[in-house]
Coordinates of C-alpha atoms and ligand atoms in Angstrom, one line a residue:
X17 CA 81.4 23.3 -61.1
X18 CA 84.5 23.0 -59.0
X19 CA 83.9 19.5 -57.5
X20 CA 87.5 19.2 -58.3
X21 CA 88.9 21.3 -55.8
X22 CA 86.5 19.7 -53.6
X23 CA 88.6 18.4 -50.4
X24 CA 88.3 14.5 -49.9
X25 CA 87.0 13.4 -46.9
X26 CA 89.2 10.3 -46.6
X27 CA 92.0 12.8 -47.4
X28 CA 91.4 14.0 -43.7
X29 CA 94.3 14.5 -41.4
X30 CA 92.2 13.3 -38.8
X31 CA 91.5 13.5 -35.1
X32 CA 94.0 14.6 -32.1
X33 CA 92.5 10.8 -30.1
X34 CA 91.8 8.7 -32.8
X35 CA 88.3 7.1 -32.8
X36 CA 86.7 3.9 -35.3
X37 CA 84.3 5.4 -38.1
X38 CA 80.7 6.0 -37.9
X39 CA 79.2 3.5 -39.4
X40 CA 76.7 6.3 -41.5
X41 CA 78.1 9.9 -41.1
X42 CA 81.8 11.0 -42.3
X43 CA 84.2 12.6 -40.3
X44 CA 83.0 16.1 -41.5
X45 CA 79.0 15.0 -41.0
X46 CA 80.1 13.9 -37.1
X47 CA 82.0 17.1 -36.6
X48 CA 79.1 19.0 -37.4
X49 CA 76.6 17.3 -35.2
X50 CA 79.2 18.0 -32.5
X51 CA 79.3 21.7 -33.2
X52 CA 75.3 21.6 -32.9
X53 CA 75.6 19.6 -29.6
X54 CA 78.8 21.6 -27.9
X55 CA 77.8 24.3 -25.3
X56 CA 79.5 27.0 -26.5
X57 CA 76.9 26.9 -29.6
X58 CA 73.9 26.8 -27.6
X59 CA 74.9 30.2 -25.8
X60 CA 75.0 31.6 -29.3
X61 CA 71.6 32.3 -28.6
X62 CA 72.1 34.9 -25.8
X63 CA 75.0 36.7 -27.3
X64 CA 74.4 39.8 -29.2
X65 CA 75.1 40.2 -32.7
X66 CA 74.8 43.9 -33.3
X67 CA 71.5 44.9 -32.0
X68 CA 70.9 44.0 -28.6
X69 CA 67.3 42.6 -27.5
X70 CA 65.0 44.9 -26.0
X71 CA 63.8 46.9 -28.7
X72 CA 62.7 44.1 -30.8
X73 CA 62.6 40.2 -31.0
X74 CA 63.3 40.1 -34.0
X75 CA 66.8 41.0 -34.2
X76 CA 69.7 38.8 -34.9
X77 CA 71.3 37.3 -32.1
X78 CA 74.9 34.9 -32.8
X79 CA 73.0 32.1 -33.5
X80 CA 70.4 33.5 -36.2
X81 CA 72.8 34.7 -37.5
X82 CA 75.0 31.6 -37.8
X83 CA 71.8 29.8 -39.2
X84 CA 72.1 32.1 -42.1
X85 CA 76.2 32.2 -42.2
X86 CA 75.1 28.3 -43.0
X87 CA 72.3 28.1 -45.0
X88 CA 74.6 30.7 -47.4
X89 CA 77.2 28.6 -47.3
X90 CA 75.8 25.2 -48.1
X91 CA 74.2 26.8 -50.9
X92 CA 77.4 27.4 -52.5
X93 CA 79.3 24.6 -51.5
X94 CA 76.4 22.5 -52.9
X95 CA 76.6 24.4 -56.0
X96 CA 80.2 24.6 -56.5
X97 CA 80.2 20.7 -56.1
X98 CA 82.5 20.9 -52.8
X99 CA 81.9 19.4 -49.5
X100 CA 78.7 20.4 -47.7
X101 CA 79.3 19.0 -45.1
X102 CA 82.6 20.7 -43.9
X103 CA 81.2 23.7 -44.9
X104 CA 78.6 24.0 -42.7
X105 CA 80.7 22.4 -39.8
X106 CA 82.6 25.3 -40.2
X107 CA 80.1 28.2 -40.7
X108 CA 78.2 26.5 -37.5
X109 CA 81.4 26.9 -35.9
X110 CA 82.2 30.2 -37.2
X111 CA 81.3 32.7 -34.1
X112 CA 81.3 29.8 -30.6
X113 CA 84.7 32.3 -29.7
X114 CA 82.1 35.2 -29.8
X115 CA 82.5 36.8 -26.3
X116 CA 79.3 38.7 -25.0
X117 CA 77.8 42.1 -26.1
X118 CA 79.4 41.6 -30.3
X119 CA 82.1 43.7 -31.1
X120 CA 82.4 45.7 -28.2
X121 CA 82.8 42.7 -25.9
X122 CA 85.8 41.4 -28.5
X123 CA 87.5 44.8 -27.9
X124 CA 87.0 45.4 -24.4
X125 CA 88.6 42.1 -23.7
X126 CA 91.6 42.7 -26.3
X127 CA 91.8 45.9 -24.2
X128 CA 92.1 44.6 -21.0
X129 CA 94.8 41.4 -22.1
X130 CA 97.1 44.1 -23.6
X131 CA 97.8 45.3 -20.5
X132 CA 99.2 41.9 -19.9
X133 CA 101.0 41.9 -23.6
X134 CA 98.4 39.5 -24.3
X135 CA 95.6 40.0 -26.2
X136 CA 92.1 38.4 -27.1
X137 CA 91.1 37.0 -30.9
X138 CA 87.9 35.7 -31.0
X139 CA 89.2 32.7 -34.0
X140 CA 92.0 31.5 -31.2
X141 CA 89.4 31.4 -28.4
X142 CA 87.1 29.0 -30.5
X143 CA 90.1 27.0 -31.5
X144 CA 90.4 26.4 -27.1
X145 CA 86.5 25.7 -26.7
X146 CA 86.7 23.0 -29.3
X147 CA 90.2 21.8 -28.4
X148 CA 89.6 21.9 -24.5
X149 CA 86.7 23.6 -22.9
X150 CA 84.2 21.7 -23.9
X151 CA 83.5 18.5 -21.6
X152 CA 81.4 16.1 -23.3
X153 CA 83.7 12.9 -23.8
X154 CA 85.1 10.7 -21.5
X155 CA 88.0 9.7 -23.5
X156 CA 89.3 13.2 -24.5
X157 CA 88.8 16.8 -23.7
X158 CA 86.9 18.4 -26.0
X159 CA 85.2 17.7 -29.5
X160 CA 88.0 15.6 -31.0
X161 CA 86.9 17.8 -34.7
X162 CA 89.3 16.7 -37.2
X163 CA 92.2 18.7 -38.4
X164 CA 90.4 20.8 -41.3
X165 CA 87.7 21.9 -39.2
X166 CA 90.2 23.2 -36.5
X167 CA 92.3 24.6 -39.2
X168 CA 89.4 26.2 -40.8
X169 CA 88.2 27.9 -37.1
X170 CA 92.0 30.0 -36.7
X171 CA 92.1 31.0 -40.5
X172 CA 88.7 32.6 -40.3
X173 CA 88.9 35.9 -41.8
X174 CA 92.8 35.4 -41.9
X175 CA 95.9 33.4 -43.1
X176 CA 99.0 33.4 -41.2
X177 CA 102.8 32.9 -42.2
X178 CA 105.5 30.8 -40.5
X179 CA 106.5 31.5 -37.2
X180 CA 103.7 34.4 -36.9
X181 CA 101.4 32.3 -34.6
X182 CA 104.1 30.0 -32.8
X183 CA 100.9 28.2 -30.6
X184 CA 98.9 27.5 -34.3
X185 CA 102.3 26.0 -35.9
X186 CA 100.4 22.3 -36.6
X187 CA 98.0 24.3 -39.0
X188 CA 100.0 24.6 -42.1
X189 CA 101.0 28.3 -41.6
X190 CA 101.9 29.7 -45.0
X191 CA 99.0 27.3 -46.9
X192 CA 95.6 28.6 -47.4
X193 CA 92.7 26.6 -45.7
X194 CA 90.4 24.4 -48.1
X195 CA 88.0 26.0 -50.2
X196 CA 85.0 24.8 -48.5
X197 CA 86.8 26.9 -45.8
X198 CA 87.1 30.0 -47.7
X199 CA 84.0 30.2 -48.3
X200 CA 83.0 31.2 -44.5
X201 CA 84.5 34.4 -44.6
X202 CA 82.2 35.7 -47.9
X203 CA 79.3 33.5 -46.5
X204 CA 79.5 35.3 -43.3
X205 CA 79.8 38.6 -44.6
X206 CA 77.5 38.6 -46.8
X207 CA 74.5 37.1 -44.0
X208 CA 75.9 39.9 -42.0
X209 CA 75.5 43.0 -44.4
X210 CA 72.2 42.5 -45.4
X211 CA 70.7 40.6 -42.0
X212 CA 72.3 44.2 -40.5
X213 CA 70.7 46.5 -43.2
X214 CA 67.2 44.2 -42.1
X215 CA 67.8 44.6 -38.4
X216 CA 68.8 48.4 -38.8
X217 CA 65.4 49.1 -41.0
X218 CA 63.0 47.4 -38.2
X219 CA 65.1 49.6 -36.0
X220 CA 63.4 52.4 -38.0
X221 CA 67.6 54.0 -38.6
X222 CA 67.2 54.0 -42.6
X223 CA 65.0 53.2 -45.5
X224 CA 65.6 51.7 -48.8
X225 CA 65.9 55.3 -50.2
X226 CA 68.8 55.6 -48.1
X227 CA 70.9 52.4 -48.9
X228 CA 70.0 53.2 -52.9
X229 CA 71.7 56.5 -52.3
X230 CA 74.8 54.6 -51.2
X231 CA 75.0 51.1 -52.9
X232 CA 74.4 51.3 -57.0
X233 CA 73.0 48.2 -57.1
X234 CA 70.5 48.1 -54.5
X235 CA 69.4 51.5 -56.5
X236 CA 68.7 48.9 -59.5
X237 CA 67.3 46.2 -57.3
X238 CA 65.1 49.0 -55.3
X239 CA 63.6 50.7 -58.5
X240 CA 62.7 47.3 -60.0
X241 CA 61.1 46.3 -56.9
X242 CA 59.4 49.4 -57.1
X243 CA 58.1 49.2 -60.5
X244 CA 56.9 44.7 -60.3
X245 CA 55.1 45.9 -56.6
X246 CA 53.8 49.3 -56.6
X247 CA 51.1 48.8 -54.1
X248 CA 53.2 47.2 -51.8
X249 CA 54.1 48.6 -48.1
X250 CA 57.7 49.3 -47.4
X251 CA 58.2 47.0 -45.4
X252 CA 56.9 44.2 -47.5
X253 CA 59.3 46.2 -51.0
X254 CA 62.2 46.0 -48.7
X255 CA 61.8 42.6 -47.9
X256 CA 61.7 41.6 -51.6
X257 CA 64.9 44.0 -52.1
X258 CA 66.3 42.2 -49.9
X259 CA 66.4 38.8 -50.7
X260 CA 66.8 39.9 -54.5
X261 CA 70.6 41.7 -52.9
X262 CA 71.3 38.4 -50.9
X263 CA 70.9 36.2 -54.4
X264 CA 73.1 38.6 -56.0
X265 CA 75.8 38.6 -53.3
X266 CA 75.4 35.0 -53.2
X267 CA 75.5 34.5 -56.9
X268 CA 78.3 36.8 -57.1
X269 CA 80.5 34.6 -54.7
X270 CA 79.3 31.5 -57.1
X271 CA 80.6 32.7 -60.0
X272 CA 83.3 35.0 -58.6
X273 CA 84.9 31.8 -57.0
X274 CA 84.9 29.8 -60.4
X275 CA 86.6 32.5 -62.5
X276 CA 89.1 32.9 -59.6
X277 CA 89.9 28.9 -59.5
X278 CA 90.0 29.0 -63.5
X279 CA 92.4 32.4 -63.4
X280 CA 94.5 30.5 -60.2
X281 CA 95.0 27.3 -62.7
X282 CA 93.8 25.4 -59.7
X283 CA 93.4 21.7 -60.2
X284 CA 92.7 20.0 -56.9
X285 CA 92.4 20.5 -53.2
X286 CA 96.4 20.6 -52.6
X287 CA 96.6 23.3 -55.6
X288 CA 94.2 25.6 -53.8
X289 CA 96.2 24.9 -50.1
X290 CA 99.5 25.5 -52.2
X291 CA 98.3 28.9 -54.0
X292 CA 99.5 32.3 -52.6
X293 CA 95.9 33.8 -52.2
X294 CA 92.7 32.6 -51.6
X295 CA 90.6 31.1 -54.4
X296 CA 86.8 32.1 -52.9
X297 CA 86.0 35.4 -54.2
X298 CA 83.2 37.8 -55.2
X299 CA 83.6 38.6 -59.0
X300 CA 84.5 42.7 -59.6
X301 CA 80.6 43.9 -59.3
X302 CA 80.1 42.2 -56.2
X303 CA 83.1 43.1 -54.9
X304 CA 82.0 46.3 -55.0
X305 CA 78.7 46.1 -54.1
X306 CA 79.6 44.4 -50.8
X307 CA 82.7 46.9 -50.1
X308 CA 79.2 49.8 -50.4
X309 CA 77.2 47.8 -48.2
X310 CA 79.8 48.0 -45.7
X311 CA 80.8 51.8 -45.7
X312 CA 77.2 52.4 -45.6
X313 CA 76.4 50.1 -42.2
X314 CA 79.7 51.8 -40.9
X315 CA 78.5 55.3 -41.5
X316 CA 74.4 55.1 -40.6
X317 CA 74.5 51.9 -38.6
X318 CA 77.5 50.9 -36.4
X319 CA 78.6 54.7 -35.7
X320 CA 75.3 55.7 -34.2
X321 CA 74.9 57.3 -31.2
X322 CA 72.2 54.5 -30.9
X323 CA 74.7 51.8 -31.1
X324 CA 77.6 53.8 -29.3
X325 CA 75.5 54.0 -25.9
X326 CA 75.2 50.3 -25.6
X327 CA 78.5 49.7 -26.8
X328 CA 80.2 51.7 -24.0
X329 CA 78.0 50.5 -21.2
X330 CA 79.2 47.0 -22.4
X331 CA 82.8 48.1 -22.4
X332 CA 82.5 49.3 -19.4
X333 CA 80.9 46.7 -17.7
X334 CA 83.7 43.6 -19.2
X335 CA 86.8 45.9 -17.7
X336 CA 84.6 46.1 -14.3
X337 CA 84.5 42.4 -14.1
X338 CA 88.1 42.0 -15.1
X339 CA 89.3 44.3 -12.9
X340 CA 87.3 42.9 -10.2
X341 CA 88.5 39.1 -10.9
X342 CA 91.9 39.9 -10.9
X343 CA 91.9 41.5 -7.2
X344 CA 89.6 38.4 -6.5
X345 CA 90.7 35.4 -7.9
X346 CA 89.2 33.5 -5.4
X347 CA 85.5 34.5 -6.4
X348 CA 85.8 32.7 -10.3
X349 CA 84.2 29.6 -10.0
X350 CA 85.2 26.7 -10.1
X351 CA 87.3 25.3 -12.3
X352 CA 88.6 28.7 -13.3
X353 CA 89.8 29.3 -9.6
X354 CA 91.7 26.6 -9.5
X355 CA 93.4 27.4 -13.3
X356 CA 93.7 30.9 -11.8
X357 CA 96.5 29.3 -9.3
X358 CA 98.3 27.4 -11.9
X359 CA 97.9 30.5 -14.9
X360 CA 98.2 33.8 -15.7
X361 CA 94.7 35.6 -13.9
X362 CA 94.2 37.3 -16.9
X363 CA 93.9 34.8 -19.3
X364 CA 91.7 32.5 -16.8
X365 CA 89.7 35.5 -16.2
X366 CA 89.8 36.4 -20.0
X367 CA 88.1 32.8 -20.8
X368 CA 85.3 32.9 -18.6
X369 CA 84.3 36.3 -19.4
X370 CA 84.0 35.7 -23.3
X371 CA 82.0 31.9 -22.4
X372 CA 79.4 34.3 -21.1
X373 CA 76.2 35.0 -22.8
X374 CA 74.6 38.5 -22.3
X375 CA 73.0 38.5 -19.8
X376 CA 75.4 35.9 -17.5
X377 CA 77.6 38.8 -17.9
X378 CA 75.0 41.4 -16.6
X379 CA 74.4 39.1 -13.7
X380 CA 77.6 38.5 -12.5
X381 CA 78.4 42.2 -12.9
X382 CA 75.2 43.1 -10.3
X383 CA 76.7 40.5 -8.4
X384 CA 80.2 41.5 -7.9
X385 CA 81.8 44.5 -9.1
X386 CA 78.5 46.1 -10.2
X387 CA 77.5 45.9 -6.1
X388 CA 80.9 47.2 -5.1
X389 CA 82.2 43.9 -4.7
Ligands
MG643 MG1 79.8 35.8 -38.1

């Protein structure tokens, strides 16, 4: 459908350390296999994704729900006719700059670096695991990814002019990503709305009743369910409401994308780097549909007391630990003790708290702040 805007391979800007081809997998095939192999992406299973563990095992954590983020994605990009390959490179990469404890982890280390002027952003911090923190190659730090899977990783969720960004001035500020790029940011929201409306009904904090109150067309979706499945349990009519609202968010994003190439007059991969907006894009329903999943989760799901206890402890417990590294520099290990003599502390003690999973993070806090020091 849009294999024209597809971005070549062979078109690739390529590697920081150049290396010879593989003599099966592309550039964008090897990049994802290193994604799968780096570190950072294995923690993904012991960082939180908005409901912590305890309660159930069958919540989300970061890498669930960057299996889905990918599945989603590659759907589309195989449908569209674009690059499957650098899409799911890029949706497996999506969330490695997750710090610990979700959202509240992401704030509570943006809190604590504005003290400093600095500040944390989760799509920068990924861009330094790939670039540098991960150690697996002799012959250059990090994973080597080529340029359009590091570009894709610091326009997640957002493009950036010239001279706004001075350290991200190599990734084509003012040009939007590639499509197959794009496509991460609707992918990811829409694994995310409806893997959180999942997690939030085993939680037992709403019923299907109460998202068809607030979302139109889960009301349609719902009462059809409803009238195909009328001995069903609730559970097993929410499940097929479910998937029935993912294939319409996904289907939505399908043919939203195409009428928004066709609209944009796009003709190729340099057309849809060269336009002023993005070309990926939910058409009007879904748009809106998606924009009613999200007030709803904000109102009965991310603002509840429920959520709000764990979030504070959290909070609580990253400002601990930073405040406790910065009077004790000496007690980061190694190598961040020795980066903390040649940095700013904060920003050495800013990376090693968001590499944490969980419960790292717990550990170290009953270790050393948590323990008086
Ligand atoms: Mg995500």
């Amino acid at each position: 459908m849009l294999a024209r805007l597809r971005f070549p391979v062979e078109r690739s800007r390529g590697r920081r350390y150049p290396e010879p081809s593989h003599p099966y997998r592309d550039a964008f095939q090897r990049d994802r296999d290193r994604v799968v192999h780096a570190r950072a992406f294995r923690r993904l299973e012991a960082k939180t994704q908005v409901f912590a563990p305890g309660l159930s095992d069958h919540f989300r954590n970061r890498l669930t729900h960057t299996i889905e983020v990918a599945q989603i994605a590659r759907t589309v990009a195989h449908v569209l006719g674009l690059d499957e390959n650098l899409t799911e490179a890029l949706a497996l990469a999506h969330d490695i700059g997750h710090p610990p404890f979700g959202h509240a982890g992401e704030a509570a280390l943006n809190r604590q670096m504005r003290q400093f002027g600095d500040g944390f952003d989760h799509n920068l911090h990924a861009l330094r695991i790939v670039e540098s923190f991960e150690q697996r190659y002799a012959r250059f730090p990090g994973l080597n990814l080529t340029f359009e899977v590091r570009e894709g990783i610091v326009k997640h969720s957002k493009d950036f002019g010239p001279g706004e960004w001075p350290e991200l001035e190599e990734y084509l500020p003012g040009q939007r990503p590639v499509l197959e790029a794009q496509l991460i940011d609707l992918a990811d929201e829409i694994a995310y709305n409806t893997a959180d409306l999942d997690d939030a009904f085993s939680a037992g904090m709403l019923t299907a009743e109460d998202v068809a109150a607030s979302v139109p067309r889960y009301r349609a979706i719902t009462d059809a369910v409803e009238t195909q499945f009328p001995g069903a349990t609730d559970r097993e009519r929410f499940n097929e409401g479910l998937r029935r609202l993912i294939d319409e968010l996904v289907s939505g994003l399908i043919e939203g994308t195409v009428e928004s190439a066709r609209r944009a007059g796009v003709g190729d991969a340099e057309a849809v780097r060269a336009c002023p907006r993005r070309i990926a894009a939910y058409g009007e329903e879904t748009a809106g549909t998606s924009a009613a999943l999200k007030r709803f989760l904000h109102a009965r799901v991310y603002s509840t007391p429920e959520l709000g206890e764990g979030r504070e402890r959290s909070m609580a417990m990253i400002a601990a630990l930073f405040r406790f590294f910065l009077d004790r520099p000496d007690r980061l290990p190694q190598p961040y003790s020795d980066r903390a003599a040649a940095e700013p502390a904060h920003r050495v003690i800013c990376d090693y708290l968001a590499g944490m999973t969980d419960a790292f993070c717990q550990r170290t806090f009953e270790q050393t702040a948590g323990a008086g020091g």
